[in-house]
PDB file of C-alpha atoms in Angstrom:
ATOM      1  CA  MET J  23     197.014 167.558  58.295  1.00  0.00           C
ATOM      2  CA  PRO J  24     193.667 168.560  59.893  1.00  0.00           C
ATOM      3  CA  ASP J  25     193.378 169.079  63.630  1.00  0.00           C
ATOM      4  CA  LEU J  26     189.937 167.459  63.838  1.00  0.00           C
ATOM      5  CA  SER J  27     188.428 164.516  61.932  1.00  0.00           C
ATOM      6  CA  VAL J  28     184.632 164.289  62.032  1.00  0.00           C
ATOM      7  CA  ILE J  29     183.259 160.809  61.319  1.00  0.00           C
ATOM      8  CA  ILE J  30     179.692 160.210  60.114  1.00  0.00           C
ATOM      9  CA  PRO J  31     178.355 156.791  59.001  1.00  0.00           C
ATOM     10  CA  PHE J  32     175.132 156.756  56.980  1.00  0.00           C
ATOM     11  CA  VAL J  33     172.703 154.305  55.381  1.00  0.00           C
ATOM     12  CA  ASN J  34     169.756 155.747  53.433  1.00  0.00           C
ATOM     13  CA  GLU J  35     169.850 159.015  55.393  1.00  0.00           C
ATOM     14  CA  TYR J  36     168.821 161.400  52.599  1.00  0.00           C
ATOM     15  CA  PRO J  37     168.466 164.313  53.062  1.00  0.00           C
ATOM     16  CA  GLN J  38     169.292 164.403  56.811  1.00  0.00           C
ATOM     17  CA  VAL J  39     172.981 163.581  56.368  1.00  0.00           C
ATOM     18  CA  LEU J  40     173.457 166.555  54.030  1.00  0.00           C
ATOM     19  CA  PHE J  41     172.022 168.933  56.625  1.00  0.00           C
ATOM     20  CA  THR J  42     174.155 167.370  59.370  1.00  0.00           C
ATOM     21  CA  ILE J  43     177.350 167.756  57.344  1.00  0.00           C
ATOM     22  CA  GLN J  44     176.606 171.331  56.294  1.00  0.00           C
ATOM     23  CA  ASN J  45     175.732 172.252  59.876  1.00  0.00           C
ATOM     24  CA  ILE J  46     179.029 170.860  61.179  1.00  0.00           C
ATOM     25  CA  ALA J  47     180.998 172.531  58.391  1.00  0.00           C
ATOM     26  CA  GLN J  48     179.435 175.912  59.199  1.00  0.00           C
ATOM     27  CA  GLU J  49     180.242 175.399  62.871  1.00  0.00           C
ATOM     28  CA  LEU J  50     183.920 174.713  62.162  1.00  0.00           C
ATOM     29  CA  ARG J  51     184.874 176.610  59.003  1.00  0.00           C
ATOM     30  CA  ASP J  52     187.378 179.462  59.404  1.00  0.00           C
ATOM     31  CA  ARG J  53     187.862 178.370  63.052  1.00  0.00           C
ATOM     32  CA  VAL J  54     189.255 174.808  62.937  1.00  0.00           C
ATOM     33  CA  ASP J  55     191.360 172.905  60.417  1.00  0.00           C
ATOM     34  CA  PHE J  56     188.959 169.990  59.962  1.00  0.00           C
ATOM     35  CA  GLU J  57     187.855 167.172  57.707  1.00  0.00           C
ATOM     36  CA  ILE J  58     184.569 165.277  57.550  1.00  0.00           C
ATOM     37  CA  ILE J  59     184.635 161.581  56.614  1.00  0.00           C
ATOM     38  CA  ALA J  60     181.198 160.337  55.570  1.00  0.00           C
ATOM     39  CA  VAL J  61     180.842 156.554  55.224  1.00  0.00           C
ATOM     40  CA  ASN J  62     178.159 155.066  52.995  1.00  0.00           C
ATOM     41  CA  ASN J  63     177.172 151.671  54.414  1.00  0.00           C
ATOM     42  CA  PHE J  64     174.589 150.692  51.788  1.00  0.00           C
ATOM     43  CA  CYS J  65     175.489 147.069  51.051  1.00  0.00           C
ATOM     44  CA  ASP J  66     174.052 143.726  49.980  1.00  0.00           C
ATOM     45  CA  GLU J  67     172.653 143.151  53.455  1.00  0.00           C
ATOM     46  CA  VAL J  68     170.523 146.281  53.152  1.00  0.00           C
ATOM     47  CA  ALA J  69     169.410 145.335  49.640  1.00  0.00           C
ATOM     48  CA  ARG J  70     168.326 141.901  50.904  1.00  0.00           C
ATOM     49  CA  GLN J  71     166.002 143.716  53.288  1.00  0.00           C
ATOM     50  CA  GLY J  72     164.134 144.930  50.198  1.00  0.00           C
ATOM     51  CA  ARG J  73     165.488 148.465  50.366  1.00  0.00           C
ATOM     52  CA  LYS J  74     166.870 150.579  47.534  1.00  0.00           C
ATOM     53  CA  GLU J  75     169.749 152.972  47.934  1.00  0.00           C
ATOM     54  CA  ASP J  76     168.663 156.589  48.235  1.00  0.00           C
ATOM     55  CA  GLN J  77     170.357 159.743  46.897  1.00  0.00           C
ATOM     56  CA  ALA J  78     172.658 160.388  49.854  1.00  0.00           C
ATOM     57  CA  GLY J  79     175.776 158.709  48.469  1.00  0.00           C
ATOM     58  CA  ALA J  80     175.554 160.385  45.065  1.00  0.00           C
ATOM     59  CA  ALA J  81     174.728 163.781  46.570  1.00  0.00           C
ATOM     60  CA  LEU J  82     177.645 163.654  48.981  1.00  0.00           C
ATOM     61  CA  THR J  83     180.074 162.443  46.316  1.00  0.00           C
ATOM     62  CA  ALA J  84     179.112 165.455  44.207  1.00  0.00           C
ATOM     63  CA  ALA J  85     179.487 167.736  47.238  1.00  0.00           C
ATOM     64  CA  ALA J  86     182.949 166.319  48.013  1.00  0.00           C
ATOM     65  CA  ALA J  87     184.161 167.395  44.564  1.00  0.00           C
ATOM     66  CA  LEU J  88     183.428 170.999  45.575  1.00  0.00           C
ATOM     67  CA  ASN J  89     184.497 170.916  49.220  1.00  0.00           C
ATOM     68  CA  PRO J  90     188.059 169.802  50.028  1.00  0.00           C
ATOM     69  CA  TRP J  91     187.182 169.205  53.689  1.00  0.00           C
ATOM     70  CA  LEU J  92     184.687 166.443  52.755  1.00  0.00           C
ATOM     71  CA  LYS J  93     185.665 162.876  51.968  1.00  0.00           C
ATOM     72  CA  VAL J  94     183.101 160.189  51.097  1.00  0.00           C
ATOM     73  CA  ILE J  95     184.032 156.516  51.369  1.00  0.00           C
ATOM     74  CA  THR J  96     182.031 153.302  51.187  1.00  0.00           C
ATOM     75  CA  TYR J  97     181.974 150.289  53.471  1.00  0.00           C
ATOM     76  CA  ARG J  98     180.236 147.374  51.734  1.00  0.00           C
ATOM     77  CA  ASP J  99     181.521 144.316  53.625  1.00  0.00           C
ATOM     78  CA  LYS J 100     178.530 144.159  55.959  1.00  0.00           C
ATOM     79  CA  LEU J 101     175.884 146.331  57.551  1.00  0.00           C
ATOM     80  CA  SER J 102     177.581 147.778  60.633  1.00  0.00           C
ATOM     81  CA  HIS J 103     177.520 151.264  62.123  1.00  0.00           C
ATOM     82  CA  TRP J 104     180.684 150.342  64.055  1.00  0.00           C
ATOM     83  CA  GLN J 105     182.745 149.047  61.127  1.00  0.00           C
ATOM     84  CA  CYS J 106     181.951 152.251  59.256  1.00  0.00           C
ATOM     85  CA  LYS J 107     183.521 154.190  62.108  1.00  0.00           C
ATOM     86  CA  ASN J 108     186.608 151.968  61.994  1.00  0.00           C
ATOM     87  CA  ALA J 109     186.888 152.457  58.227  1.00  0.00           C
ATOM     88  CA  ALA J 110     186.560 156.223  58.595  1.00  0.00           C
ATOM     89  CA  VAL J 111     189.265 156.393  61.254  1.00  0.00           C
ATOM     90  CA  LYS J 112     191.609 154.552  58.875  1.00  0.00           C
ATOM     91  CA  ALA J 113     190.791 157.098  56.156  1.00  0.00           C
ATOM     92  CA  SER J 114     191.214 160.106  58.461  1.00  0.00           C
ATOM     93  CA  SER J 115     194.323 161.988  59.522  1.00  0.00           C
ATOM     94  CA  GLY J 116     193.349 164.244  62.441  1.00  0.00           C
ATOM     95  CA  ARG J 117     194.818 163.658  65.879  1.00  0.00           C
ATOM     96  CA  ILE J 118     191.400 164.302  67.453  1.00  0.00           C
ATOM     97  CA  LEU J 119     188.310 162.351  66.354  1.00  0.00           C
ATOM     98  CA  TRP J 120     184.659 163.309  66.744  1.00  0.00           C
ATOM     99  CA  PHE J 121     181.871 160.833  66.021  1.00  0.00           C
ATOM    100  CA  CYS J 122     178.406 161.978  65.003  1.00  0.00           C
ATOM    101  CA  ASP J 123     175.308 160.258  63.653  1.00  0.00           C
ATOM    102  CA  ALA J 124     173.935 161.259  60.255  1.00  0.00           C
ATOM    103  CA  HIS J 125     170.784 162.870  61.646  1.00  0.00           C
ATOM    104  CA  CYS J 126     171.979 165.553  64.061  1.00  0.00           C
ATOM    105  CA  ILE J 127     172.305 169.313  64.365  1.00  0.00           C
ATOM    106  CA  VAL J 128     174.933 170.796  66.658  1.00  0.00           C
ATOM    107  CA  SER J 129     174.114 173.858  68.748  1.00  0.00           C
ATOM    108  CA  ARG J 130     175.936 177.042  67.784  1.00  0.00           C
ATOM    109  CA  ASP J 131     179.509 177.037  69.153  1.00  0.00           C
ATOM    110  CA  ALA J 132     179.025 173.791  71.102  1.00  0.00           C
ATOM    111  CA  LEU J 133     181.369 171.691  68.964  1.00  0.00           C
ATOM    112  CA  PHE J 134     183.910 174.492  68.546  1.00  0.00           C
ATOM    113  CA  ARG J 135     184.126 175.069  72.298  1.00  0.00           C
ATOM    114  CA  MET J 136     184.303 171.340  72.914  1.00  0.00           C
ATOM    115  CA  PHE J 137     187.216 170.980  70.495  1.00  0.00           C
ATOM    116  CA  GLN J 138     189.066 173.938  71.985  1.00  0.00           C
ATOM    117  CA  PHE J 139     188.758 172.491  75.470  1.00  0.00           C
ATOM    118  CA  TYR J 140     189.634 168.924  74.523  1.00  0.00           C
ATOM    119  CA  ARG J 141     192.643 169.953  72.480  1.00  0.00           C
ATOM    120  CA  GLU J 142     194.131 171.666  75.531  1.00  0.00           C
ATOM    121  CA  HIS J 143     192.917 169.369  78.315  1.00  0.00           C
ATOM    122  CA  HIS J 144     192.518 165.827  76.961  1.00  0.00           C
ATOM    123  CA  GLY J 145     195.494 164.676  79.039  1.00  0.00           C
ATOM    124  CA  GLY J 146     193.848 165.795  82.266  1.00  0.00           C
ATOM    125  CA  LEU J 147     190.490 164.368  81.248  1.00  0.00           C
ATOM    126  CA  ASN J 148     192.148 160.994  80.671  1.00  0.00           C
ATOM    127  CA  GLY J 149     189.380 159.774  78.391  1.00  0.00           C
ATOM    128  CA  THR J 150     186.555 160.891  76.137  1.00  0.00           C
ATOM    129  CA  LEU J 151     184.447 164.052  76.018  1.00  0.00           C
ATOM    130  CA  HIS J 152     180.772 164.044  75.003  1.00  0.00           C
ATOM    131  CA  LEU J 153     178.112 166.598  74.173  1.00  0.00           C
ATOM    132  CA  PRO J 154     174.723 166.269  75.866  1.00  0.00           C
ATOM    133  CA  LEU J 155     171.995 165.076  73.499  1.00  0.00           C
ATOM    134  CA  THR J 156     168.346 165.562  72.761  1.00  0.00           C
ATOM    135  CA  TYR J 157     166.387 162.540  71.583  1.00  0.00           C
ATOM    136  CA  LYS J 158     164.326 164.412  68.981  1.00  0.00           C
ATOM    137  CA  ILE J 159     165.642 167.148  66.723  1.00  0.00           C
ATOM    138  CA  VAL J 160     163.405 169.970  68.028  1.00  0.00           C
ATOM    139  CA  GLU J 161     163.364 169.007  71.695  1.00  0.00           C
ATOM    140  CA  THR J 162     165.092 171.162  74.286  1.00  0.00           C
ATOM    141  CA  ARG J 163     165.521 168.638  77.116  1.00  0.00           C
ATOM    142  CA  ARG J 164     169.203 167.734  77.283  1.00  0.00           C
ATOM    143  CA  LEU J 165     170.077 164.126  78.091  1.00  0.00           C
ATOM    144  CA  ILE J 166     173.058 162.101  79.220  1.00  0.00           C
ATOM    145  CA  TYR J 167     173.405 158.417  80.169  1.00  0.00           C
ATOM    146  CA  LYS J 168     173.145 156.757  83.555  1.00  0.00           C
ATOM    147  CA  LEU J 169     174.532 153.373  84.512  1.00  0.00           C
ATOM    148  CA  VAL J 170     172.173 150.382  84.589  1.00  0.00           C
ATOM    149  CA  SER J 171     173.673 147.273  86.166  1.00  0.00           C
ATOM    150  CA  GLU J 172     172.548 143.852  87.334  1.00  0.00           C
ATOM    151  CA  MET J 173     175.846 142.226  88.157  1.00  0.00           C
ATOM    152  CA  ASP J 174     174.336 138.882  89.142  1.00  0.00           C
ATOM    153  CA  ARG J 175     172.929 138.620  85.593  1.00  0.00           C
ATOM    154  CA  GLY J 176     175.986 139.902  83.733  1.00  0.00           C
ATOM    155  CA  LYS J 177     174.154 143.069  82.727  1.00  0.00           C
ATOM    156  CA  LEU J 178     176.041 146.334  82.359  1.00  0.00           C
ATOM    157  CA  HIS J 179     174.110 148.839  80.321  1.00  0.00           C
ATOM    158  CA  TYR J 180     172.836 152.440  80.266  1.00  0.00           C
ATOM    159  CA  SER J 181     169.697 154.521  79.850  1.00  0.00           C
ATOM    160  CA  PHE J 182     168.909 158.199  79.375  1.00  0.00           C
ATOM    161  CA  THR J 183     168.760 160.566  82.313  1.00  0.00           C
ATOM    162  CA  SER J 184     168.501 164.348  82.590  1.00  0.00           C
ATOM    163  CA  TYR J 185     171.588 166.461  81.953  1.00  0.00           C
ATOM    164  CA  ARG J 186     172.915 168.469  84.872  1.00  0.00           C
ATOM    165  CA  ASP J 187     174.751 171.710  84.226  1.00  0.00           C
ATOM    166  CA  ASN J 188     178.194 172.460  85.573  1.00  0.00           C
ATOM    167  CA  ALA J 189     180.911 175.077  85.244  1.00  0.00           C
ATOM    168  CA  ALA J 190     183.427 172.576  83.831  1.00  0.00           C
ATOM    169  CA  PRO J 191     183.391 169.125  82.196  1.00  0.00           C
ATOM    170  CA  TYR J 192     182.430 166.384  84.644  1.00  0.00           C
ATOM    171  CA  ARG J 193     182.752 162.613  84.843  1.00  0.00           C
ATOM    172  CA  VAL J 194     179.888 160.214  84.233  1.00  0.00           C
ATOM    173  CA  PRO J 195     179.940 156.398  84.169  1.00  0.00           C
ATOM    174  CA  CYS J 196     178.871 156.149  80.531  1.00  0.00           C
ATOM    175  CA  MET J 197     177.623 158.197  77.594  1.00  0.00           C
ATOM    176  CA  SER J 198     176.474 157.942  73.974  1.00  0.00           C
ATOM    177  CA  THR J 199     179.098 157.656  71.246  1.00  0.00           C
ATOM    178  CA  CYS J 200     177.049 160.080  69.151  1.00  0.00           C
ATOM    179  CA  GLY J 201     178.838 163.328  69.984  1.00  0.00           C
ATOM    180  CA  MET J 202     181.944 161.579  71.398  1.00  0.00           C
ATOM    181  CA  MET J 203     185.403 163.127  71.053  1.00  0.00           C
ATOM    182  CA  MET J 204     188.628 161.188  71.625  1.00  0.00           C
ATOM    183  CA  THR J 205     192.252 161.285  70.608  1.00  0.00           C
ATOM    184  CA  ARG J 206     193.545 158.914  67.979  1.00  0.00           C
ATOM    185  CA  GLU J 207     195.907 157.542  70.636  1.00  0.00           C
ATOM    186  CA  LEU J 208     192.947 156.577  72.838  1.00  0.00           C
ATOM    187  CA  TYR J 209     191.155 154.975  69.895  1.00  0.00           C
ATOM    188  CA  ASP J 210     194.281 152.927  69.216  1.00  0.00           C
ATOM    189  CA  GLU J 211     194.566 151.947  72.882  1.00  0.00           C
ATOM    190  CA  LEU J 212     191.025 150.557  72.736  1.00  0.00           C
ATOM    191  CA  GLY J 213     191.878 148.746  69.506  1.00  0.00           C
ATOM    192  CA  GLY J 214     189.017 150.476  67.699  1.00  0.00           C
ATOM    193  CA  TRP J 215     185.563 148.954  67.683  1.00  0.00           C
ATOM    194  CA  PRO J 216     185.691 145.131  67.579  1.00  0.00           C
ATOM    195  CA  THR J 217     185.802 143.950  63.969  1.00  0.00           C
ATOM    196  CA  GLU J 218     183.123 141.320  64.652  1.00  0.00           C
ATOM    197  CA  LEU J 219     180.448 143.870  65.628  1.00  0.00           C
ATOM    198  CA  GLY J 220     177.420 143.785  63.355  1.00  0.00           C
ATOM    199  CA  ILE J 221     174.530 146.113  62.624  1.00  0.00           C
ATOM    200  CA  TYR J 222     173.437 147.737  65.849  1.00  0.00           C
ATOM    201  CA  GLY J 223     174.053 147.503  69.591  1.00  0.00           C
ATOM    202  CA  GLY J 224     177.110 146.585  71.633  1.00  0.00           C
ATOM    203  CA  GLY J 225     179.361 149.327  70.340  1.00  0.00           C
ATOM    204  CA  GLU J 226     178.518 151.743  73.128  1.00  0.00           C
ATOM    205  CA  ASN J 227     178.784 149.003  75.766  1.00  0.00           C
ATOM    206  CA  PHE J 228     182.241 148.221  74.412  1.00  0.00           C
ATOM    207  CA  ILE J 229     183.487 151.822  74.430  1.00  0.00           C
ATOM    208  CA  ASN J 230     182.089 152.787  77.830  1.00  0.00           C
ATOM    209  CA  PHE J 231     182.981 149.732  79.856  1.00  0.00           C
ATOM    210  CA  THR J 232     186.308 149.066  78.189  1.00  0.00           C
ATOM    211  CA  LEU J 233     187.256 152.644  79.052  1.00  0.00           C
ATOM    212  CA  ALA J 234     186.154 151.813  82.605  1.00  0.00           C
ATOM    213  CA  VAL J 235     188.408 148.783  83.098  1.00  0.00           C
ATOM    214  CA  LEU J 236     191.309 150.607  81.420  1.00  0.00           C
ATOM    215  CA  GLY J 237     191.046 153.304  84.086  1.00  0.00           C
ATOM    216  CA  LYS J 238     189.866 155.957  81.635  1.00  0.00           C
ATOM    217  CA  SER J 239     187.144 158.568  82.123  1.00  0.00           C
ATOM    218  CA  VAL J 240     183.944 159.455  80.291  1.00  0.00           C
ATOM    219  CA  ASN J 241     183.251 163.197  80.543  1.00  0.00           C
ATOM    220  CA  ILE J 242     180.373 165.523  79.677  1.00  0.00           C
ATOM    221  CA  MET J 243     181.048 168.895  78.036  1.00  0.00           C
ATOM    222  CA  PRO J 244     178.682 171.357  79.737  1.00  0.00           C
ATOM    223  CA  GLY J 245     176.585 173.585  77.558  1.00  0.00           C
ATOM    224  CA  GLU J 246     174.223 173.306  74.653  1.00  0.00           C
ATOM    225  CA  ALA J 247     173.119 170.078  73.043  1.00  0.00           C
ATOM    226  CA  LEU J 248     173.769 168.018  69.995  1.00  0.00           C
ATOM    227  CA  PHE J 249     170.217 167.753  68.640  1.00  0.00           C
ATOM    228  CA  HIS J 250     169.570 164.152  67.623  1.00  0.00           C
ATOM    229  CA  HIS J 251     166.722 162.894  65.423  1.00  0.00           C
ATOM    230  CA  GLY J 252     165.333 159.724  67.005  1.00  0.00           C
ATOM    231  CA  GLU J 253     163.400 158.053  64.184  1.00  0.00           C
ATOM    232  CA  LYS J 254     163.241 154.815  62.190  1.00  0.00           C
ATOM    233  CA  ARG J 255     166.244 154.294  59.919  1.00  0.00           C
ATOM    234  CA  GLY J 256     166.647 153.172  56.330  1.00  0.00           C
ATOM    235  CA  TYR J 257     167.687 149.667  57.388  1.00  0.00           C
ATOM    236  CA  SER J 258     166.639 146.965  59.869  1.00  0.00           C
ATOM    237  CA  TRP J 259     168.520 145.180  62.632  1.00  0.00           C
ATOM    238  CA  ASN J 260     167.835 141.700  63.972  1.00  0.00           C
ATOM    239  CA  TYR J 261     167.663 140.380  67.510  1.00  0.00           C
ATOM    240  CA  LEU J 262     170.351 137.686  67.426  1.00  0.00           C
ATOM    241  CA  ASP J 263     172.883 140.034  65.799  1.00  0.00           C
ATOM    242  CA  HIS J 264     172.048 142.620  68.447  1.00  0.00           C
ATOM    243  CA  LYS J 265     172.678 140.109  71.240  1.00  0.00           C
ATOM    244  CA  ARG J 266     175.861 138.915  69.536  1.00  0.00           C
ATOM    245  CA  ASN J 267     177.160 142.490  69.559  1.00  0.00           C
ATOM    246  CA  GLN J 268     176.420 142.780  73.263  1.00  0.00           C
ATOM    247  CA  ILE J 269     178.112 139.431  73.959  1.00  0.00           C
ATOM    248  CA  ILE J 270     181.192 140.661  72.071  1.00  0.00           C
ATOM    249  CA  ALA J 271     181.297 143.772  74.245  1.00  0.00           C
ATOM    250  CA  ALA J 272     180.765 141.786  77.453  1.00  0.00           C
ATOM    251  CA  TYR J 273     183.607 139.416  76.561  1.00  0.00           C
ATOM    252  CA  LEU J 274     186.051 142.143  75.633  1.00  0.00           C
ATOM    253  CA  TYR J 275     185.648 144.288  78.727  1.00  0.00           C
ATOM    254  CA  GLY J 276     184.650 141.548  81.193  1.00  0.00           C
ATOM    255  CA  GLY J 277     186.138 138.246  80.058  1.00  0.00           C
ATOM    256  CA  GLN J 278     184.751 134.816  79.268  1.00  0.00           C
ATOM    257  CA  ALA J 279     182.858 134.112  82.498  1.00  0.00           C
ATOM    258  CA  TRP J 280     181.178 137.531  82.395  1.00  0.00           C
ATOM    259  CA  ALA J 281     180.094 137.045  78.770  1.00  0.00           C
ATOM    260  CA  GLU J 282     178.733 133.570  79.555  1.00  0.00           C
ATOM    261  CA  LEU J 283     176.732 134.986  82.469  1.00  0.00           C
ATOM    262  CA  PHE J 284     175.314 137.715  80.245  1.00  0.00           C
ATOM    263  CA  ALA J 285     174.386 135.260  77.458  1.00  0.00           C
ATOM    264  CA  LYS J 286     172.770 132.873  79.953  1.00  0.00           C
ATOM    265  CA  ASN J 287     170.389 135.648  81.007  1.00  0.00           C
ATOM    266  CA  CYS J 288     169.453 136.834  77.506  1.00  0.00           C
ATOM    267  CA  ASP J 289     166.029 136.059  76.087  1.00  0.00           C
ATOM    268  CA  GLY J 290     166.225 133.731  73.103  1.00  0.00           C
ATOM    269  CA  ARG J 291     167.002 130.160  72.144  1.00  0.00           C
ATOM    270  CA  PRO J 292     169.736 128.894  74.507  1.00  0.00           C
ATOM    271  CA  ASN J 293     171.407 126.760  71.804  1.00  0.00           C
ATOM    272  CA  ALA J 294     171.658 129.714  69.427  1.00  0.00           C
ATOM    273  CA  LEU J 295     173.018 132.026  72.118  1.00  0.00           C
ATOM    274  CA  GLN J 296     175.528 129.411  73.224  1.00  0.00           C
ATOM    275  CA  ALA J 297     176.746 128.930  69.654  1.00  0.00           C
ATOM    276  CA  VAL J 298     177.112 132.690  69.217  1.00  0.00           C
ATOM    277  CA  THR J 299     179.041 132.965  72.482  1.00  0.00           C
ATOM    278  CA  GLN J 300     181.524 130.249  71.527  1.00  0.00           C
ATOM    279  CA  ASP J 301     182.007 131.866  68.104  1.00  0.00           C
ATOM    280  CA  VAL J 302     182.747 135.195  69.798  1.00  0.00           C
ATOM    281  CA  PHE J 303     185.344 133.579  72.081  1.00  0.00           C
ATOM    282  CA  THR J 304     187.112 132.172  69.028  1.00  0.00           C
ATOM    283  CA  LYS J 305     187.045 135.277  66.854  1.00  0.00           C
ATOM    284  CA  CYS J 306     187.646 138.000  69.453  1.00  0.00           C
ATOM    285  CA  VAL J 307     190.309 136.332  71.583  1.00  0.00           C
ATOM    286  CA  GLU J 308     193.194 138.564  70.443  1.00  0.00           C
ATOM    287  CA  HIS J 309     191.268 141.771  71.113  1.00  0.00           C
ATOM    288  CA  ARG J 310     190.349 140.432  74.564  1.00  0.00           C
ATOM    289  CA  ARG J 311     194.004 139.671  75.338  1.00  0.00           C
ATOM    290  CA  ARG J 312     194.936 143.201  74.320  1.00  0.00           C
ATOM    291  CA  ILE J 313     192.398 144.767  76.665  1.00  0.00           C
ATOM    292  CA  LYS J 314     193.160 142.402  79.558  1.00  0.00           C
ATOM    293  CA  SER J 315     196.852 143.252  79.311  1.00  0.00           C
ATOM    294  CA  LYS J 316     196.056 146.948  79.817  1.00  0.00           C
ATOM    295  CA  GLN J 317     193.353 146.557  82.486  1.00  0.00           C
ATOM    296  CA  LYS J 318     193.711 148.885  85.483  1.00  0.00           C
ATOM    297  CA  ILE J 319     190.590 148.222  87.578  1.00  0.00           C
ATOM    298  CA  ASP J 320     188.334 145.264  88.310  1.00  0.00           C
ATOM    299  CA  LEU J 321     184.925 145.568  86.683  1.00  0.00           C
ATOM    300  CA  HIS J 322     182.984 144.876  89.878  1.00  0.00           C
ATOM    301  CA  GLU J 323     185.036 147.402  91.819  1.00  0.00           C
ATOM    302  CA  TRP J 324     184.406 150.034  89.160  1.00  0.00           C
ATOM    303  CA  VAL J 325     180.638 149.461  89.413  1.00  0.00           C
ATOM    304  CA  ARG J 326     180.777 149.591  93.225  1.00  0.00           C
ATOM    305  CA  ARG J 327     182.477 152.975  93.056  1.00  0.00           C
ATOM    306  CA  TRP J 328     179.736 154.409  90.862  1.00  0.00           C
ATOM    307  CA  LYS J 329     176.936 152.822  92.901  1.00  0.00           C
ATOM    308  CA  ARG J 330     178.377 153.979  96.228  1.00  0.00           C
ATOM    309  CA  PRO J 331     176.066 156.535  97.902  1.00  0.00           C
TER     310      PRO J 331
END
């Protein structure tokens, strides 16, 4: 059984995903017992956008036949970065999980040191551990997230801010899930990503602010960056699906009234947003009950603590 499971969703990411996987393998080989689960999300929804599947799936399937640490699976049910991660977790066996996008390069030793630290100290961290990011692949400016909140509008979000160095991992209110490490036990406590999440958006709101109300921590691993390639992808997202994902997240970490407040203040057709919100309440009710039963801190109190001077 591997110690570390690396999870990488991809849709039309050729050849970037091959470089990402080889880079991670070279970082870990002969130092960590690891596996990489790559999830091909090319599906009918992508084809309906007028896109053809590229070579990534076939190339990685061929590579998996030669590399026992690589497993390639497919997720065809719908276009969803988040459901690919759920599918990969189910197919993985490591106690520690690390999530990475299919267009990244990890700095030398950054992931290895992160894994060493998290393996020994995840209990004390009481949450997730994240590498700082760059937005573009050849940039040097390291970034983390900062909290963006408008509580009277039901808005709890994030934006990039400059990384600050430190001698040891430190807490932040929120961070990207690209470069996020967590235990399988923590993933299970969250219930995984909500099964109703669609293409893009909402998944990071869910992770960060559900961790918050559960009394868990989001932590930055000091050091070098995970270099991320911010560019257009081989698929498209749509606005209403994006807002639906955010409404799902708002409901799960904040409850019905919070989600209604958020939806009320979204741009878009009120009737459509209202219909989406009611659908979310019906389909996500069990996941909401699970989170509410484990809640440790009030959402507003958590925000006040982070906003306190």
